[in-house]
PDB file of C-alpha atoms in Angstrom:
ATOM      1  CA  UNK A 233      11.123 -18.124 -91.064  1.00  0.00           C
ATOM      2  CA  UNK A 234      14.843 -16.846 -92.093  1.00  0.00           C
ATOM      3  CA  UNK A 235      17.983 -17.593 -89.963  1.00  0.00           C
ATOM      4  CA  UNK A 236      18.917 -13.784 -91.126  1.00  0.00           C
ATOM      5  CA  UNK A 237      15.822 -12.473 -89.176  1.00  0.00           C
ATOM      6  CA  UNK A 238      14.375 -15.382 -86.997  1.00  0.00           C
ATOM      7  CA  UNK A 239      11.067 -14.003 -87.602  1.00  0.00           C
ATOM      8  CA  UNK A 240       9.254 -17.505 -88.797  1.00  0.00           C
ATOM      9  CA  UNK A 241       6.303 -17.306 -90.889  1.00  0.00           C
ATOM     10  CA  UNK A 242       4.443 -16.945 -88.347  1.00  0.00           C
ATOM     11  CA  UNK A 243       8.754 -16.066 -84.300  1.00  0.00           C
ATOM     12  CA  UNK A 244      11.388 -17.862 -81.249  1.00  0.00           C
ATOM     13  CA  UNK A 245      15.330 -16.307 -77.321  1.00  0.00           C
ATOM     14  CA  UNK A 246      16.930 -16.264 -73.353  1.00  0.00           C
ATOM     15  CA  UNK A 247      18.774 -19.451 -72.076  1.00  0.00           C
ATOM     16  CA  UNK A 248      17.615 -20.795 -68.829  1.00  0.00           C
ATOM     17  CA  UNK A 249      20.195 -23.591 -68.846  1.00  0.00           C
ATOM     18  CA  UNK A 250      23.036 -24.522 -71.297  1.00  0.00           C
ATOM     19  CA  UNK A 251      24.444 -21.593 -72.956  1.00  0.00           C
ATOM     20  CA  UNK A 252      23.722 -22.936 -76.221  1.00  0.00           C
ATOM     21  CA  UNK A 253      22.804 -20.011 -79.234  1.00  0.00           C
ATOM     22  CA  UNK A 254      21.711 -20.593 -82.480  1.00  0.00           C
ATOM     23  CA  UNK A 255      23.240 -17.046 -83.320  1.00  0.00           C
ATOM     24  CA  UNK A 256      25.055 -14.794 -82.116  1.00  0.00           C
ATOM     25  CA  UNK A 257      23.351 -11.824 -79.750  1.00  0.00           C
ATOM     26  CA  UNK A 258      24.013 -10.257 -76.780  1.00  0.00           C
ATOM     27  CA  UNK A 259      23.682 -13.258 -74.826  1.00  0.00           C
ATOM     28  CA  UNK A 260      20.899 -11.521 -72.518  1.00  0.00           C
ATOM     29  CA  UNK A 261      17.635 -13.240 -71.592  1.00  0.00           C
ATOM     30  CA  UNK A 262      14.670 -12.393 -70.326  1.00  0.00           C
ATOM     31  CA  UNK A 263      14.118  -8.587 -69.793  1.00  0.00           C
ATOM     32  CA  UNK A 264      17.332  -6.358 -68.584  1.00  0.00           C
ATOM     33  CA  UNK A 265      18.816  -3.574 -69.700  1.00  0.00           C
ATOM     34  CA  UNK A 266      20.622  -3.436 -72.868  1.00  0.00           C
ATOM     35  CA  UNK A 267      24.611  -1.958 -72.927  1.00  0.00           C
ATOM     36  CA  UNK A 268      22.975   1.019 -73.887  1.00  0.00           C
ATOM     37  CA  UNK A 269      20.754   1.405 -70.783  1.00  0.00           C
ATOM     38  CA  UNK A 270      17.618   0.560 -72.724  1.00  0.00           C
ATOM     39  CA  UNK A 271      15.534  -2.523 -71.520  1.00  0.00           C
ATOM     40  CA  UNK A 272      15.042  -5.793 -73.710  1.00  0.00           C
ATOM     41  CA  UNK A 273      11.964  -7.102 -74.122  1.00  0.00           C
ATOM     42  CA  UNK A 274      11.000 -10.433 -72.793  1.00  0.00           C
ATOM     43  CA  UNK A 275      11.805 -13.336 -74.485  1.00  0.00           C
ATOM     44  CA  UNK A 276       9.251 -15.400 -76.590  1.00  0.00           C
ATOM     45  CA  UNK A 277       9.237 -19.033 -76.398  1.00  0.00           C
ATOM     46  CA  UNK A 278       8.936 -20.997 -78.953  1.00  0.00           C
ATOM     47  CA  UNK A 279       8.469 -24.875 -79.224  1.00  0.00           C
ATOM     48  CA  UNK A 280      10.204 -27.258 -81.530  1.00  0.00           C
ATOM     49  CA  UNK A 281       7.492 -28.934 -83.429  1.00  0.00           C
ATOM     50  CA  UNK A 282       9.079 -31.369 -85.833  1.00  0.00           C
ATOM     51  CA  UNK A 283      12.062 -31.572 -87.934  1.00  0.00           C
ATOM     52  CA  UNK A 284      12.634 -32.616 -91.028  1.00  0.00           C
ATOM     53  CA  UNK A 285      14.338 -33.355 -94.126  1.00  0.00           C
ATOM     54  CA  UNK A 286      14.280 -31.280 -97.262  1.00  0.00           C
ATOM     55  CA  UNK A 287      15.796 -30.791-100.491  1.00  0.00           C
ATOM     56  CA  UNK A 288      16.827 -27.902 -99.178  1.00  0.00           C
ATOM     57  CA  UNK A 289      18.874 -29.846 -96.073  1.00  0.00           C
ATOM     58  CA  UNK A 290      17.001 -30.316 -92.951  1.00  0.00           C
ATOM     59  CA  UNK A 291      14.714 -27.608 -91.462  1.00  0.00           C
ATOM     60  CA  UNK A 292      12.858 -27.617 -87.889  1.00  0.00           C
ATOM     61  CA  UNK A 293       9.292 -26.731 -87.855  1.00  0.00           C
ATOM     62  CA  UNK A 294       8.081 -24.215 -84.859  1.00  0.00           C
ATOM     63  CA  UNK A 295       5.695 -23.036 -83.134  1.00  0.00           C
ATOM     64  CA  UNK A 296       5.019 -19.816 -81.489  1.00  0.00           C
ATOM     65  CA  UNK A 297       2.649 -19.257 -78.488  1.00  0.00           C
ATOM     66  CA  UNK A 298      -0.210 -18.456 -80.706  1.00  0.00           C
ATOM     67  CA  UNK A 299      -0.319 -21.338 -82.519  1.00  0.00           C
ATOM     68  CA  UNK A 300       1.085 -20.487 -85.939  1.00  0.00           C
ATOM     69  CA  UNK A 301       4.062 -22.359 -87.316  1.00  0.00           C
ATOM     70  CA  UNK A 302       7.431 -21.440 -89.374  1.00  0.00           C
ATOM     71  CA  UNK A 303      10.420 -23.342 -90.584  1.00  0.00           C
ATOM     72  CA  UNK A 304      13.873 -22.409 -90.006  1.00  0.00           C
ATOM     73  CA  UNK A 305      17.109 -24.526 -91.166  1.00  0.00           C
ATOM     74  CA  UNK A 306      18.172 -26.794 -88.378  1.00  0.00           C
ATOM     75  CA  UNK A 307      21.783 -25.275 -89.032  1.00  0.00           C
ATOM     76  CA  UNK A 308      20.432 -21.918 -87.733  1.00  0.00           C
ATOM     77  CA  UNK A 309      19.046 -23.349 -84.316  1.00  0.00           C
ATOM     78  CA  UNK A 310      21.404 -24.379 -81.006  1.00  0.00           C
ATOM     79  CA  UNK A 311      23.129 -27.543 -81.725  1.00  0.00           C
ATOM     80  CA  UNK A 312      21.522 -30.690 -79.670  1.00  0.00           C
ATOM     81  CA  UNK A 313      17.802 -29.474 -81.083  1.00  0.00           C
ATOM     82  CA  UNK A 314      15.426 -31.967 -81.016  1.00  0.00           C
ATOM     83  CA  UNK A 315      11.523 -32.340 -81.063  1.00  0.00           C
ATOM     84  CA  UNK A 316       9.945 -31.032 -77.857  1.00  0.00           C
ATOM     85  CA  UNK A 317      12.627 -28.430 -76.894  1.00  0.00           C
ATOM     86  CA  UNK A 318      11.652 -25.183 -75.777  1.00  0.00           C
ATOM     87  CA  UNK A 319      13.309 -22.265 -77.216  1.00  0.00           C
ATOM     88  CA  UNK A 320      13.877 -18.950 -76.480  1.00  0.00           C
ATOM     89  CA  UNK A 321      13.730 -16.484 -78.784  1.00  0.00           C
ATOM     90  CA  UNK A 322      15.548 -12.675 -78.319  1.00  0.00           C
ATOM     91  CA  UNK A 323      15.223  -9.883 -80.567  1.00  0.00           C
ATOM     92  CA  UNK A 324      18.747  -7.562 -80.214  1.00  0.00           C
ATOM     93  CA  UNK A 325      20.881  -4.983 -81.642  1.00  0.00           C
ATOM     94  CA  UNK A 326      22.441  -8.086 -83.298  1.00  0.00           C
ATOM     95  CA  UNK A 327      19.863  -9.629 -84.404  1.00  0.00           C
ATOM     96  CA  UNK A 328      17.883 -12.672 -83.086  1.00  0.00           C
ATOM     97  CA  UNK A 329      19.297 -15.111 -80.861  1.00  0.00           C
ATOM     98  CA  UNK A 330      17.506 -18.309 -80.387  1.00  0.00           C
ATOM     99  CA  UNK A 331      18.372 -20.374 -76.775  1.00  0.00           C
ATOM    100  CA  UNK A 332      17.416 -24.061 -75.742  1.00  0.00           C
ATOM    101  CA  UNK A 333      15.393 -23.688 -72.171  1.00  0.00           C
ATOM    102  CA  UNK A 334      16.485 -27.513 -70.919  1.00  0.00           C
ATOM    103  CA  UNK A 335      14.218 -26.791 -68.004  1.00  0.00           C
ATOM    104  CA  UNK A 336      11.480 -25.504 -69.629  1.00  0.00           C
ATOM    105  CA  UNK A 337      11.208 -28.681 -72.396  1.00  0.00           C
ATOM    106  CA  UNK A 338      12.113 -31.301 -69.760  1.00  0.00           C
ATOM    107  CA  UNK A 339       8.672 -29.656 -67.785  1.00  0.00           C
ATOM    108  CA  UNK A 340       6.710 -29.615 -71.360  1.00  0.00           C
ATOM    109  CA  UNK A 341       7.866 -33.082 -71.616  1.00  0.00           C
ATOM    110  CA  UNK A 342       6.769 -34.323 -68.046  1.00  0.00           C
ATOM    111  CA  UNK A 343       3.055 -32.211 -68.685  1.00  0.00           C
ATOM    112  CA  UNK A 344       2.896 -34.263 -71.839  1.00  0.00           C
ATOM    113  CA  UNK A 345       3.430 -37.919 -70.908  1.00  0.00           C
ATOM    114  CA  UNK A 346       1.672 -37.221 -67.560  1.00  0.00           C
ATOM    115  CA  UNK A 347      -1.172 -36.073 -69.811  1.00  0.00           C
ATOM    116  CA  UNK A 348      -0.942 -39.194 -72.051  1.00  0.00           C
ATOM    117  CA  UNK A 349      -0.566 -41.272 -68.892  1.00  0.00           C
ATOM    118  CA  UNK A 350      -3.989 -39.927 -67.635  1.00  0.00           C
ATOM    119  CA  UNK A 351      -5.473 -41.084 -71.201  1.00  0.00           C
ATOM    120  CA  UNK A 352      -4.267 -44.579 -71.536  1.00  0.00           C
ATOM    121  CA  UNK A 353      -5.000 -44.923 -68.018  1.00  0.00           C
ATOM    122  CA  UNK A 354      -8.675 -43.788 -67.931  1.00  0.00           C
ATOM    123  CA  UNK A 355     -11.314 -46.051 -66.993  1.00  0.00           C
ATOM    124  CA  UNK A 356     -14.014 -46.039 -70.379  1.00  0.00           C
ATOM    125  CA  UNK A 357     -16.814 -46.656 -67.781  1.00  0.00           C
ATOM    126  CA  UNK A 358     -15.957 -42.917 -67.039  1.00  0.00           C
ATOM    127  CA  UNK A 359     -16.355 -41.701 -70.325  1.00  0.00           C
ATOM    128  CA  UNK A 360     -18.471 -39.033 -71.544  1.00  0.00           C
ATOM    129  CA  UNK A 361     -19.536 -41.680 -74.507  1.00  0.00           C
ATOM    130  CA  UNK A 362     -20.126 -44.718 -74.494  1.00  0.00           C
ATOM    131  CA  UNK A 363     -16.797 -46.973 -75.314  1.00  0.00           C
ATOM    132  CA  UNK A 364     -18.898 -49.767 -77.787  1.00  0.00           C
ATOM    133  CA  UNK A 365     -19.876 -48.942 -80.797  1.00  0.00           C
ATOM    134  CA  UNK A 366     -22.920 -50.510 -82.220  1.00  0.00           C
ATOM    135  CA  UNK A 367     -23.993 -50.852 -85.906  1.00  0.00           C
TER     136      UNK A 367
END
């Protein structure tokens, strides 16, 4: 991924809460109509997968709904990014404009530690396999 182009080796842009950019844009989300009267394509979401720290300065990794991953400079993303967030991703006239969702990553948050929660809390009788190993 480039900050020029925000397409990631592999893509995230509409804000749903705090109107925090990682570039500039047009501000829109979602789908709408453009200034010119043409309609803007729905937004793709893209999760913050890690970040880290390179000799290059510090980059986040993402991921895009199909599974592939891309790294972009953390300088290029909204400010406040950490791992976890949701982002929304907006191809424009200007360019791409990447958005935290706050909602959206506080829900993908909840669905994950509910799902853990299930996991630590499952009773091994109920496995599928047998919890003892024997040699």
């Amino acid at each position: 991924m480039n900050a020029g182009n925000a397409h990631p080796q592999g893509e995230p842009g509409a804000e749903e809460g705090r109107p925090e950019t990682g570039r500039a844009g047009t501000g829109q989300s979602g789908t709408g109509q453009s200034e010119k009267g043409q309609e803007t394509p729905p937004a793709e979401r893209w999760i913050v997968d890690g970040l880290e720290s390179t000799p290059r300065g510090q980059v986040a990794r993402l991921e895009r709904p199909d599974g592939t991953t891309g790294d972009l400079p953390l300088a290029s993303l909204p400010g406040g990014v950490r791992e976890g967030d949701v982002l929304a991703v907006q191809d424009g006239p200007d360019g791409v404009t990447l958005h935290l969702l706050p909602r959206e990553s506080a829900a993908l948050r909840e669905a994950a530690q509910a799902r853990l929660d299930a996991l630590n809390g499952a009773d091994p009788a109920e496995a599928d396999e047998p919890a003892e190993i024997r040699l």
